[in-house]
Amino acid sequence: MDKFTITITRQFGSMGRTIAKKLSEELGIEFYDRDIVEDVSKKLNLPVSQISDSEEQSNYRFWRRMFPLGTDKEYMQNIIFDVQKELIKELAGKSSCILVGRCSDAILETNKNNMNIYIYAPVEKRLENCIQRLEMSETEARRTISDVDRARDAYHKKYAGFLPSDTAHKHLMIDSSLLGPEETARWIAEIARKRFNL
């Protein structure tokens, strides 16, 4: 069987990460998300918190604090992206896997055995997930959904050249509230098995 990759971009609170993890269990392949952040922090000799603060934002707090005049902010963000890009290619070349976010859809788009998925949900359902599963207050949940979605869109547009929800670059888009995380993962797994002849 040839190696294959599945990339998942998602709205905050849509349970995209949970779905990706369950999908990896369904298909018996690796799942990469925070692991990428940890590897990048080692390569650049920076704390994980600083990489996390910068990786999916267009105007982020850490580099503003470090470079208040903005002279090296974009330069450093580009370095972080370049390291992530090479790491994603390396992981995809090693074995079949699922990669969450970080423009992996654009980075691997030309790979023959790749499938790009976008997970979304109505804002009311995302609020419910944030409050019940992430134990946020409603005010915090509303603010975080807005801030993270805006930051991810800006980051993706900058480095991929298109929005994460752009249908021209997706094979599958699904509302996770339709079936819930577990059934959504099983449904995607069935599609993947047919797509990759598993």
mmCIF file of N, CA, C and O in Angstrom, residues 74-173:
data_model
loop_
_atom_site.group_PDB
_atom_site.id
_atom_site.type_symbol
_atom_site.label_atom_id
_atom_site.label_comp_id
_atom_site.label_asym_id
_atom_site.label_seq_id
_atom_site.Cartn_x
_atom_site.Cartn_y
_atom_site.Cartn_z
ATOM 1 N N GLU A 74 8.248 39.687 11.152
ATOM 2 C CA GLU A 74 7.859 38.878 10.000
ATOM 3 C C GLU A 74 8.972 37.909 9.608
ATOM 4 O O GLU A 74 8.710 36.773 9.220
ATOM 5 N N TYR A 75 10.205 38.343 9.742
ATOM 6 C CA TYR A 75 11.346 37.479 9.435
ATOM 7 C C TYR A 75 11.315 36.221 10.295
ATOM 8 O O TYR A 75 11.488 35.102 9.800
ATOM 9 N N MET A 76 11.068 36.396 11.603
ATOM 10 C CA MET A 76 11.038 35.257 12.506
ATOM 11 C C MET A 76 9.821 34.368 12.243
ATOM 12 O O MET A 76 9.906 33.144 12.323
ATOM 13 N N GLN A 77 8.685 34.963 11.930
ATOM 14 C CA GLN A 77 7.506 34.162 11.606
ATOM 15 C C GLN A 77 7.771 33.318 10.360
ATOM 16 O O GLN A 77 7.371 32.159 10.292
ATOM 17 N N ASN A 78 8.465 33.893 9.391
ATOM 18 C CA ASN A 78 8.805 33.145 8.178
ATOM 19 C C ASN A 78 9.729 31.971 8.484
ATOM 20 O O ASN A 78 9.593 30.895 7.893
ATOM 21 N N ILE A 79 10.662 32.182 9.400
ATOM 22 C CA ILE A 79 11.569 31.095 9.794
ATOM 23 C C ILE A 79 10.768 29.960 10.433
ATOM 24 O O ILE A 79 10.964 28.780 10.112
ATOM 25 N N ILE A 80 9.857 30.305 11.336
ATOM 26 C CA ILE A 80 9.028 29.290 11.989
ATOM 27 C C ILE A 80 8.225 28.520 10.951
ATOM 28 O O ILE A 80 8.170 27.288 10.985
ATOM 29 N N PHE A 81 7.632 29.230 10.001
ATOM 30 C CA PHE A 81 6.841 28.550 8.978
ATOM 31 C C PHE A 81 7.715 27.623 8.129
ATOM 32 O O PHE A 81 7.326 26.492 7.829
ATOM 33 N N ASP A 82 8.891 28.092 7.738
ATOM 34 C CA ASP A 82 9.776 27.272 6.902
ATOM 35 C C ASP A 82 10.183 25.983 7.609
ATOM 36 O O ASP A 82 10.242 24.907 6.985
ATOM 37 N N VAL A 83 10.459 26.071 8.904
ATOM 38 C CA VAL A 83 10.830 24.876 9.670
ATOM 39 C C VAL A 83 9.633 23.921 9.752
ATOM 40 O O VAL A 83 9.773 22.707 9.568
ATOM 41 N N GLN A 84 8.444 24.472 10.011
ATOM 42 C CA GLN A 84 7.239 23.641 10.061
ATOM 43 C C GLN A 84 6.980 22.974 8.716
ATOM 44 O O GLN A 84 6.615 21.793 8.655
ATOM 45 N N LYS A 85 7.167 23.718 7.652
ATOM 46 C CA LYS A 85 6.923 23.196 6.303
ATOM 47 C C LYS A 85 7.812 21.985 6.011
ATOM 48 O O LYS A 85 7.339 20.953 5.521
ATOM 49 N N GLU A 86 9.086 22.111 6.314
ATOM 50 C CA GLU A 86 10.009 20.997 6.069
ATOM 51 C C GLU A 86 9.682 19.798 6.958
ATOM 52 O O GLU A 86 9.778 18.651 6.529
ATOM 53 N N LEU A 87 9.270 20.071 8.193
ATOM 54 C CA LEU A 87 8.910 18.998 9.110
ATOM 55 C C LEU A 87 7.661 18.264 8.615
ATOM 56 O O LEU A 87 7.599 17.030 8.646
ATOM 57 N N ILE A 88 6.671 18.994 8.133
ATOM 58 C CA ILE A 88 5.444 18.387 7.604
ATOM 59 C C ILE A 88 5.769 17.508 6.401
ATOM 60 O O ILE A 88 5.274 16.379 6.291
ATOM 61 N N LYS A 89 6.617 17.986 5.507
ATOM 62 C CA LYS A 89 7.024 17.183 4.350
ATOM 63 C C LYS A 89 7.756 15.913 4.801
ATOM 64 O O LYS A 89 7.552 14.836 4.236
ATOM 65 N N GLU A 90 8.594 16.066 5.798
ATOM 66 C CA GLU A 90 9.357 14.924 6.324
ATOM 67 C C GLU A 90 8.426 13.875 6.923
ATOM 68 O O GLU A 90 8.559 12.674 6.668
ATOM 69 N N LEU A 91 7.449 14.317 7.713
ATOM 70 C CA LEU A 91 6.491 13.396 8.334
ATOM 71 C C LEU A 91 5.649 12.694 7.274
ATOM 72 O O LEU A 91 5.410 11.491 7.357
ATOM 73 N N ALA A 92 5.215 13.447 6.259
ATOM 74 C CA ALA A 92 4.391 12.877 5.190
ATOM 75 C C ALA A 92 5.187 11.867 4.361
ATOM 76 O O ALA A 92 4.626 10.905 3.848
ATOM 77 N N GLY A 93 6.489 12.086 4.231
ATOM 78 C CA GLY A 93 7.324 11.183 3.451
ATOM 79 C C GLY A 93 7.689 9.910 4.188
ATOM 80 O O GLY A 93 8.078 8.915 3.585
ATOM 81 N N LYS A 94 7.555 9.950 5.510
ATOM 82 C CA LYS A 94 7.970 8.827 6.349
ATOM 83 C C LYS A 94 6.920 7.721 6.396
ATOM 84 O O LYS A 94 7.241 6.542 6.269
ATOM 85 N N SER A 95 5.649 8.100 6.616
ATOM 86 C CA SER A 95 4.579 7.108 6.714
ATOM 87 C C SER A 95 3.224 7.784 6.556
ATOM 88 O O SER A 95 3.123 9.013 6.646
ATOM 89 N N SER A 96 2.195 6.989 6.346
ATOM 90 C CA SER A 96 0.840 7.529 6.260
ATOM 91 C C SER A 96 0.512 8.246 7.565
ATOM 92 O O SER A 96 0.841 7.765 8.652
ATOM 93 N N CYS A 97 -0.141 9.403 7.462
ATOM 94 C CA CYS A 97 -0.417 10.171 8.670
ATOM 95 C C CYS A 97 -1.522 11.196 8.450
ATOM 96 O O CYS A 97 -1.910 11.488 7.317
ATOM 97 N N ILE A 98 -1.989 11.741 9.571
ATOM 98 C CA ILE A 98 -2.963 12.829 9.585
ATOM 99 C C ILE A 98 -2.265 14.046 10.173
ATOM 100 O O ILE A 98 -1.612 13.950 11.211
ATOM 101 N N LEU A 99 -2.395 15.187 9.501
ATOM 102 C CA LEU A 99 -1.754 16.420 9.961
ATOM 103 C C LEU A 99 -2.826 17.486 10.168
ATOM 104 O O LEU A 99 -3.676 17.699 9.299
ATOM 105 N N VAL A 100 -2.781 18.146 11.319
ATOM 106 C CA VAL A 100 -3.783 19.145 11.668
ATOM 107 C C VAL A 100 -3.199 20.548 11.523
ATOM 108 O O VAL A 100 -2.183 20.877 12.130
ATOM 109 N N GLY A 101 -3.862 21.376 10.705
ATOM 110 C CA GLY A 101 -3.520 22.787 10.589
ATOM 111 C C GLY A 101 -2.151 23.069 10.001
ATOM 112 O O GLY A 101 -1.583 22.265 9.270
ATOM 113 N N ARG A 102 -1.635 24.259 10.324
ATOM 114 C CA ARG A 102 -0.291 24.697 9.942
ATOM 115 C C ARG A 102 -0.048 24.677 8.432
ATOM 116 O O ARG A 102 1.034 24.373 7.973
ATOM 117 N N CYS A 103 -1.109 24.958 7.666
ATOM 118 C CA CYS A 103 -1.026 25.017 6.192
ATOM 119 C C CYS A 103 -0.610 23.692 5.567
ATOM 120 O O CYS A 103 -0.110 23.659 4.441
ATOM 121 N N SER A 104 -0.805 22.592 6.297
ATOM 122 C CA SER A 104 -0.422 21.287 5.749
ATOM 123 C C SER A 104 -1.216 20.967 4.485
ATOM 124 O O SER A 104 -0.726 20.259 3.601
ATOM 125 N N ASP A 105 -2.443 21.508 4.376
ATOM 126 C CA ASP A 105 -3.231 21.275 3.172
ATOM 127 C C ASP A 105 -2.552 21.855 1.942
ATOM 128 O O ASP A 105 -2.502 21.220 0.884
ATOM 129 N N ALA A 106 -1.989 23.051 2.073
ATOM 130 C CA ALA A 106 -1.286 23.683 0.945
ATOM 131 C C ALA A 106 0.066 23.025 0.694
ATOM 132 O O ALA A 106 0.457 22.800 -0.456
ATOM 133 N N ILE A 107 0.767 22.692 1.765
ATOM 134 C CA ILE A 107 2.096 22.096 1.653
ATOM 135 C C ILE A 107 2.053 20.744 0.943
ATOM 136 O O ILE A 107 2.930 20.414 0.147
ATOM 137 N N LEU A 108 0.999 19.974 1.198
ATOM 138 C CA LEU A 108 0.906 18.618 0.644
ATOM 139 C C LEU A 108 -0.104 18.499 -0.506
ATOM 140 O O LEU A 108 -0.363 17.402 -0.982
ATOM 141 N N GLU A 109 -0.614 19.606 -0.951
ATOM 142 C CA GLU A 109 -1.697 19.588 -1.938
ATOM 143 C C GLU A 109 -1.338 18.858 -3.231
ATOM 144 O O GLU A 109 -2.174 18.209 -3.846
ATOM 145 N N THR A 110 -0.096 18.964 -3.655
ATOM 146 C CA THR A 110 0.295 18.326 -4.917
ATOM 147 C C THR A 110 0.678 16.851 -4.751
ATOM 148 O O THR A 110 0.929 16.172 -5.747
ATOM 149 N N ASN A 111 0.717 16.366 -3.503
ATOM 150 C CA ASN A 111 1.000 14.949 -3.296
ATOM 151 C C ASN A 111 -0.134 14.099 -3.870
ATOM 152 O O ASN A 111 -1.312 14.397 -3.652
ATOM 153 N N LYS A 112 0.218 13.049 -4.562
ATOM 154 C CA LYS A 112 -0.782 12.212 -5.231
ATOM 155 C C LYS A 112 -1.772 11.603 -4.237
ATOM 156 O O LYS A 112 -2.975 11.641 -4.451
ATOM 157 N N ASN A 113 -1.270 11.062 -3.156
ATOM 158 C CA ASN A 113 -2.120 10.384 -2.177
ATOM 159 C C ASN A 113 -2.391 11.282 -0.970
ATOM 160 O O ASN A 113 -1.971 10.984 0.148
ATOM 161 N N ASN A 114 -3.080 12.377 -1.231
ATOM 162 C CA ASN A 114 -3.396 13.323 -0.170
ATOM 163 C C ASN A 114 -4.876 13.677 -0.232
ATOM 164 O O ASN A 114 -5.463 13.738 -1.314
ATOM 165 N N MET A 115 -5.484 13.901 0.940
ATOM 166 C CA MET A 115 -6.876 14.332 1.001
ATOM 167 C C MET A 115 -6.984 15.483 1.997
ATOM 168 O O MET A 115 -6.559 15.348 3.145
ATOM 169 N N ASN A 116 -7.530 16.602 1.546
ATOM 170 C CA ASN A 116 -7.690 17.790 2.386
ATOM 171 C C ASN A 116 -9.125 17.894 2.893
ATOM 172 O O ASN A 116 -10.071 17.893 2.097
ATOM 173 N N ILE A 117 -9.265 18.021 4.203
ATOM 174 C CA ILE A 117 -10.588 18.060 4.846
ATOM 175 C C ILE A 117 -10.734 19.345 5.661
ATOM 176 O O ILE A 117 -9.779 19.793 6.307
ATOM 177 N N TYR A 118 -11.930 19.922 5.618
ATOM 178 C CA TYR A 118 -12.240 21.098 6.437
ATOM 179 C C TYR A 118 -13.398 20.760 7.360
ATOM 180 O O TYR A 118 -14.448 20.292 6.914
ATOM 181 N N ILE A 119 -13.203 20.969 8.673
ATOM 182 C CA ILE A 119 -14.219 20.693 9.682
ATOM 183 C C ILE A 119 -14.782 22.024 10.181
ATOM 184 O O ILE A 119 -14.029 22.905 10.593
ATOM 185 N N TYR A 120 -16.095 22.134 10.145
ATOM 186 C CA TYR A 120 -16.738 23.360 10.633
ATOM 187 C C TYR A 120 -17.984 22.979 11.433
ATOM 188 O O TYR A 120 -18.358 21.806 11.509
ATOM 189 N N ALA A 121 -18.630 23.974 12.038
ATOM 190 C CA ALA A 121 -19.875 23.747 12.781
ATOM 191 C C ALA A 121 -20.534 25.098 13.033
ATOM 192 O O ALA A 121 -19.855 26.132 13.041
ATOM 193 N N PRO A 122 -21.845 25.107 13.244
ATOM 194 C CA PRO A 122 -22.528 26.366 13.581
ATOM 195 C C PRO A 122 -21.938 26.956 14.855
ATOM 196 O O PRO A 122 -21.502 26.216 15.741
ATOM 197 N N VAL A 123 -21.948 28.263 14.948
ATOM 198 C CA VAL A 123 -21.314 28.925 16.097
ATOM 199 C C VAL A 123 -21.958 28.501 17.413
ATOM 200 O O VAL A 123 -21.275 28.375 18.432
ATOM 201 N N GLU A 124 -23.269 28.247 17.415
ATOM 202 C CA GLU A 124 -23.935 27.827 18.652
ATOM 203 C C GLU A 124 -23.377 26.492 19.149
ATOM 204 O O GLU A 124 -23.173 26.293 20.350
ATOM 205 N N LYS A 125 -23.135 25.577 18.222
ATOM 206 C CA LYS A 125 -22.580 24.278 18.596
ATOM 207 C C LYS A 125 -21.126 24.416 19.051
ATOM 208 O O LYS A 125 -20.684 23.738 19.984
ATOM 209 N N ARG A 126 -20.380 25.297 18.407
ATOM 210 C CA ARG A 126 -18.985 25.512 18.808
ATOM 211 C C ARG A 126 -18.926 26.135 20.194
ATOM 212 O O ARG A 126 -18.055 25.787 21.000
ATOM 213 N N LEU A 127 -19.848 27.047 20.476
ATOM 214 C CA LEU A 127 -19.923 27.629 21.823
ATOM 215 C C LEU A 127 -20.203 26.540 22.851
ATOM 216 O O LEU A 127 -19.559 26.486 23.900
ATOM 217 N N GLU A 128 -21.136 25.663 22.531
ATOM 218 C CA GLU A 128 -21.475 24.555 23.434
ATOM 219 C C GLU A 128 -20.257 23.660 23.680
ATOM 220 O O GLU A 128 -19.984 23.276 24.828
ATOM 221 N N ASN A 129 -19.513 23.345 22.625
ATOM 222 C CA ASN A 129 -18.304 22.521 22.778
ATOM 223 C C ASN A 129 -17.276 23.207 23.665
ATOM 224 O O ASN A 129 -16.639 22.567 24.510
ATOM 225 N N CYS A 130 -17.074 24.501 23.450
ATOM 226 C CA CYS A 130 -16.086 25.249 24.246
ATOM 227 C C CYS A 130 -16.482 25.304 25.720
ATOM 228 O O CYS A 130 -15.640 25.160 26.604
ATOM 229 N N ILE A 131 -17.760 25.505 25.978
ATOM 230 C CA ILE A 131 -18.238 25.627 27.356
ATOM 231 C C ILE A 131 -18.225 24.273 28.054
ATOM 232 O O ILE A 131 -17.735 24.141 29.180
ATOM 233 N N GLN A 132 -18.732 23.243 27.376
ATOM 234 C CA GLN A 132 -18.860 21.926 28.012
ATOM 235 C C GLN A 132 -17.564 21.129 27.999
ATOM 236 O O GLN A 132 -17.208 20.501 28.995
ATOM 237 N N ARG A 133 -16.861 21.127 26.876
ATOM 238 C CA ARG A 133 -15.666 20.285 26.750
ATOM 239 C C ARG A 133 -14.390 20.998 27.188
ATOM 240 O O ARG A 133 -13.484 20.368 27.725
ATOM 241 N N LEU A 134 -14.293 22.297 26.922
ATOM 242 C CA LEU A 134 -13.074 23.040 27.269
ATOM 243 C C LEU A 134 -13.236 23.863 28.540
ATOM 244 O O LEU A 134 -12.302 24.556 28.948
ATOM 245 N N GLU A 135 -14.437 23.813 29.128
ATOM 246 C CA GLU A 135 -14.732 24.485 30.400
ATOM 247 C C GLU A 135 -14.459 25.988 30.350
ATOM 248 O O GLU A 135 -13.904 26.565 31.284
ATOM 249 N N MET A 136 -14.854 26.613 29.251
ATOM 250 C CA MET A 136 -14.743 28.065 29.120
ATOM 251 C C MET A 136 -16.061 28.722 29.547
ATOM 252 O O MET A 136 -17.115 28.095 29.463
ATOM 253 N N SER A 137 -15.977 29.969 29.960
ATOM 254 C CA SER A 137 -17.204 30.729 30.170
ATOM 255 C C SER A 137 -17.752 31.115 28.793
ATOM 256 O O SER A 137 -17.021 31.066 27.787
ATOM 257 N N GLU A 138 -19.002 31.502 28.713
ATOM 258 C CA GLU A 138 -19.576 31.864 27.418
ATOM 259 C C GLU A 138 -18.853 33.064 26.816
ATOM 260 O O GLU A 138 -18.559 33.094 25.615
ATOM 261 N N THR A 139 -18.520 34.038 27.660
ATOM 262 C CA THR A 139 -17.818 35.233 27.177
ATOM 263 C C THR A 139 -16.449 34.860 26.618
ATOM 264 O O THR A 139 -16.062 35.306 25.533
ATOM 265 N N GLU A 140 -15.726 34.028 27.365
ATOM 266 C CA GLU A 140 -14.402 33.587 26.920
ATOM 267 C C GLU A 140 -14.507 32.775 25.632
ATOM 268 O O GLU A 140 -13.699 32.931 24.714
ATOM 269 N N ALA A 141 -15.525 31.914 25.556
ATOM 270 C CA ALA A 141 -15.707 31.068 24.373
ATOM 271 C C ALA A 141 -15.983 31.915 23.138
ATOM 272 O O ALA A 141 -15.400 31.689 22.073
ATOM 273 N N ARG A 142 -16.868 32.887 23.260
ATOM 274 C CA ARG A 142 -17.192 33.755 22.109
ATOM 275 C C ARG A 142 -15.962 34.509 21.628
ATOM 276 O O ARG A 142 -15.696 34.601 20.436
ATOM 277 N N ARG A 143 -15.205 35.048 22.574
ATOM 278 C CA ARG A 143 -14.011 35.814 22.228
ATOM 279 C C ARG A 143 -12.957 34.910 21.586
ATOM 280 O O ARG A 143 -12.346 35.271 20.576
ATOM 281 N N THR A 144 -12.753 33.734 22.151
ATOM 282 C CA THR A 144 -11.727 32.818 21.643
ATOM 283 C C THR A 144 -12.078 32.319 20.249
ATOM 284 O O THR A 144 -11.208 32.255 19.367
ATOM 285 N N ILE A 145 -13.332 31.958 20.028
ATOM 286 C CA ILE A 145 -13.761 31.515 18.699
ATOM 287 C C ILE A 145 -13.465 32.585 17.667
ATOM 288 O O ILE A 145 -12.894 32.312 16.608
ATOM 289 N N SER A 146 -13.846 33.805 17.972
ATOM 290 C CA SER A 146 -13.625 34.919 17.041
ATOM 291 C C SER A 146 -12.146 35.174 16.803
ATOM 292 O O SER A 146 -11.694 35.279 15.655
ATOM 293 N N ASP A 147 -11.373 35.243 17.886
ATOM 294 C CA ASP A 147 -9.943 35.562 17.775
ATOM 295 C C ASP A 147 -9.156 34.465 17.050
ATOM 296 O O ASP A 147 -8.343 34.746 16.175
ATOM 297 N N VAL A 148 -9.404 33.208 17.432
ATOM 298 C CA VAL A 148 -8.634 32.111 16.847
ATOM 299 C C VAL A 148 -8.994 31.909 15.380
ATOM 300 O O VAL A 148 -8.113 31.722 14.533
ATOM 301 N N ASP A 149 -10.282 31.969 15.054
ATOM 302 C CA ASP A 149 -10.680 31.835 13.647
ATOM 303 C C ASP A 149 -10.055 32.930 12.789
ATOM 304 O O ASP A 149 -9.548 32.667 11.698
ATOM 305 N N ARG A 150 -10.080 34.154 13.293
ATOM 306 C CA ARG A 150 -9.507 35.279 12.540
ATOM 307 C C ARG A 150 -8.002 35.102 12.360
ATOM 308 O O ARG A 150 -7.462 35.320 11.274
ATOM 309 N N ALA A 151 -7.327 34.669 13.427
ATOM 310 C CA ALA A 151 -5.872 34.476 13.364
ATOM 311 C C ALA A 151 -5.501 33.342 12.413
ATOM 312 O O ALA A 151 -4.575 33.466 11.610
ATOM 313 N N ARG A 152 -6.226 32.225 12.492
ATOM 314 C CA ARG A 152 -5.943 31.095 11.606
ATOM 315 C C ARG A 152 -6.178 31.472 10.144
ATOM 316 O O ARG A 152 -5.400 31.090 9.268
ATOM 317 N N ASP A 153 -7.262 32.199 9.891
ATOM 318 C CA ASP A 153 -7.547 32.620 8.516
ATOM 319 C C ASP A 153 -6.433 33.514 7.969
ATOM 320 O O ASP A 153 -5.988 33.342 6.830
ATOM 321 N N ALA A 154 -5.984 34.461 8.790
ATOM 322 C CA ALA A 154 -4.930 35.384 8.356
ATOM 323 C C ALA A 154 -3.621 34.647 8.098
ATOM 324 O O ALA A 154 -2.935 34.900 7.100
ATOM 325 N N TYR A 155 -3.266 33.732 9.000
ATOM 326 C CA TYR A 155 -2.030 32.953 8.852
ATOM 327 C C TYR A 155 -2.089 32.103 7.586
ATOM 328 O O TYR A 155 -1.153 32.055 6.790
ATOM 329 N N HIS A 156 -3.213 31.428 7.397
ATOM 330 C CA HIS A 156 -3.382 30.536 6.252
ATOM 331 C C HIS A 156 -3.351 31.315 4.946
ATOM 332 O O HIS A 156 -2.732 30.891 3.960
ATOM 333 N N LYS A 157 -4.017 32.455 4.933
ATOM 334 C CA LYS A 157 -4.040 33.300 3.729
ATOM 335 C C LYS A 157 -2.628 33.777 3.399
ATOM 336 O O LYS A 157 -2.223 33.809 2.231
ATOM 337 N N LYS A 158 -1.862 34.113 4.431
ATOM 338 C CA LYS A 158 -0.506 34.616 4.215
ATOM 339 C C LYS A 158 0.415 33.548 3.633
ATOM 340 O O LYS A 158 1.148 33.802 2.678
ATOM 341 N N TYR A 159 0.386 32.338 4.204
ATOM 342 C CA TYR A 159 1.352 31.314 3.793
ATOM 343 C C TYR A 159 0.827 30.325 2.753
ATOM 344 O O TYR A 159 1.608 29.788 1.969
ATOM 345 N N ALA A 160 -0.474 30.080 2.746
ATOM 346 C CA ALA A 160 -1.030 29.153 1.749
ATOM 347 C C ALA A 160 -1.539 29.903 0.523
ATOM 348 O O ALA A 160 -1.612 29.340 -0.569
ATOM 349 N N GLY A 161 -1.913 31.162 0.725
ATOM 350 C CA GLY A 161 -2.438 31.954 -0.389
ATOM 351 C C GLY A 161 -3.943 31.838 -0.545
ATOM 352 O O GLY A 161 -4.526 32.422 -1.455
ATOM 353 N N PHE A 162 -4.585 31.082 0.345
ATOM 354 C CA PHE A 162 -6.038 30.935 0.310
ATOM 355 C C PHE A 162 -6.548 30.664 1.721
ATOM 356 O O PHE A 162 -5.778 30.311 2.604
ATOM 357 N N LEU A 163 -7.837 30.830 1.934
ATOM 358 C CA LEU A 163 -8.420 30.591 3.249
ATOM 359 C C LEU A 163 -8.555 29.088 3.518
ATOM 360 O O LEU A 163 -8.704 28.309 2.569
ATOM 361 N N PRO A 164 -8.543 28.681 4.783
ATOM 362 C CA PRO A 164 -8.674 27.251 5.100
ATOM 363 C C PRO A 164 -9.981 26.650 4.578
ATOM 364 O O PRO A 164 -10.056 25.454 4.331
ATOM 365 N N SER A 165 -11.012 27.473 4.419
ATOM 366 C CA SER A 165 -12.325 26.998 3.989
ATOM 367 C C SER A 165 -12.546 27.092 2.481
ATOM 368 O O SER A 165 -13.657 26.850 2.004
ATOM 369 N N ASP A 166 -11.510 27.397 1.731
ATOM 370 C CA ASP A 166 -11.633 27.562 0.279
ATOM 371 C C ASP A 166 -11.956 26.212 -0.375
ATOM 372 O O ASP A 166 -11.136 25.285 -0.360
ATOM 373 N N THR A 167 -13.120 26.112 -0.986
ATOM 374 C CA THR A 167 -13.567 24.841 -1.561
ATOM 375 C C THR A 167 -12.679 24.369 -2.714
ATOM 376 O O THR A 167 -12.635 23.171 -3.000
ATOM 377 N N ALA A 168 -11.970 25.286 -3.347
ATOM 378 C CA ALA A 168 -11.096 24.905 -4.462
ATOM 379 C C ALA A 168 -9.913 24.056 -3.998
ATOM 380 O O ALA A 168 -9.257 23.405 -4.808
ATOM 381 N N HIS A 169 -9.639 24.067 -2.702
ATOM 382 C CA HIS A 169 -8.484 23.349 -2.164
ATOM 383 C C HIS A 169 -8.891 22.251 -1.173
ATOM 384 O O HIS A 169 -8.067 21.776 -0.397
ATOM 385 N N LYS A 170 -10.158 21.861 -1.188
ATOM 386 C CA LYS A 170 -10.649 20.855 -0.250
ATOM 387 C C LYS A 170 -11.293 19.699 -1.009
ATOM 388 O O LYS A 170 -11.979 19.888 -2.014
ATOM 389 N N HIS A 171 -11.090 18.488 -0.499
ATOM 390 C CA HIS A 171 -11.755 17.312 -1.042
ATOM 391 C C HIS A 171 -13.051 17.033 -0.293
ATOM 392 O O HIS A 171 -13.968 16.429 -0.837
ATOM 393 N N LEU A 172 -13.078 17.463 0.970
ATOM 394 C CA LEU A 172 -14.234 17.171 1.811
ATOM 395 C C LEU A 172 -14.405 18.273 2.850
ATOM 396 O O LEU A 172 -13.432 18.698 3.471
ATOM 397 N N MET A 173 -15.650 18.738 3.015
ATOM 398 C CA MET A 173 -15.981 19.716 4.047
ATOM 399 C C MET A 173 -17.184 19.163 4.798
ATOM 400 O O MET A 173 -18.157 18.736 4.180
#
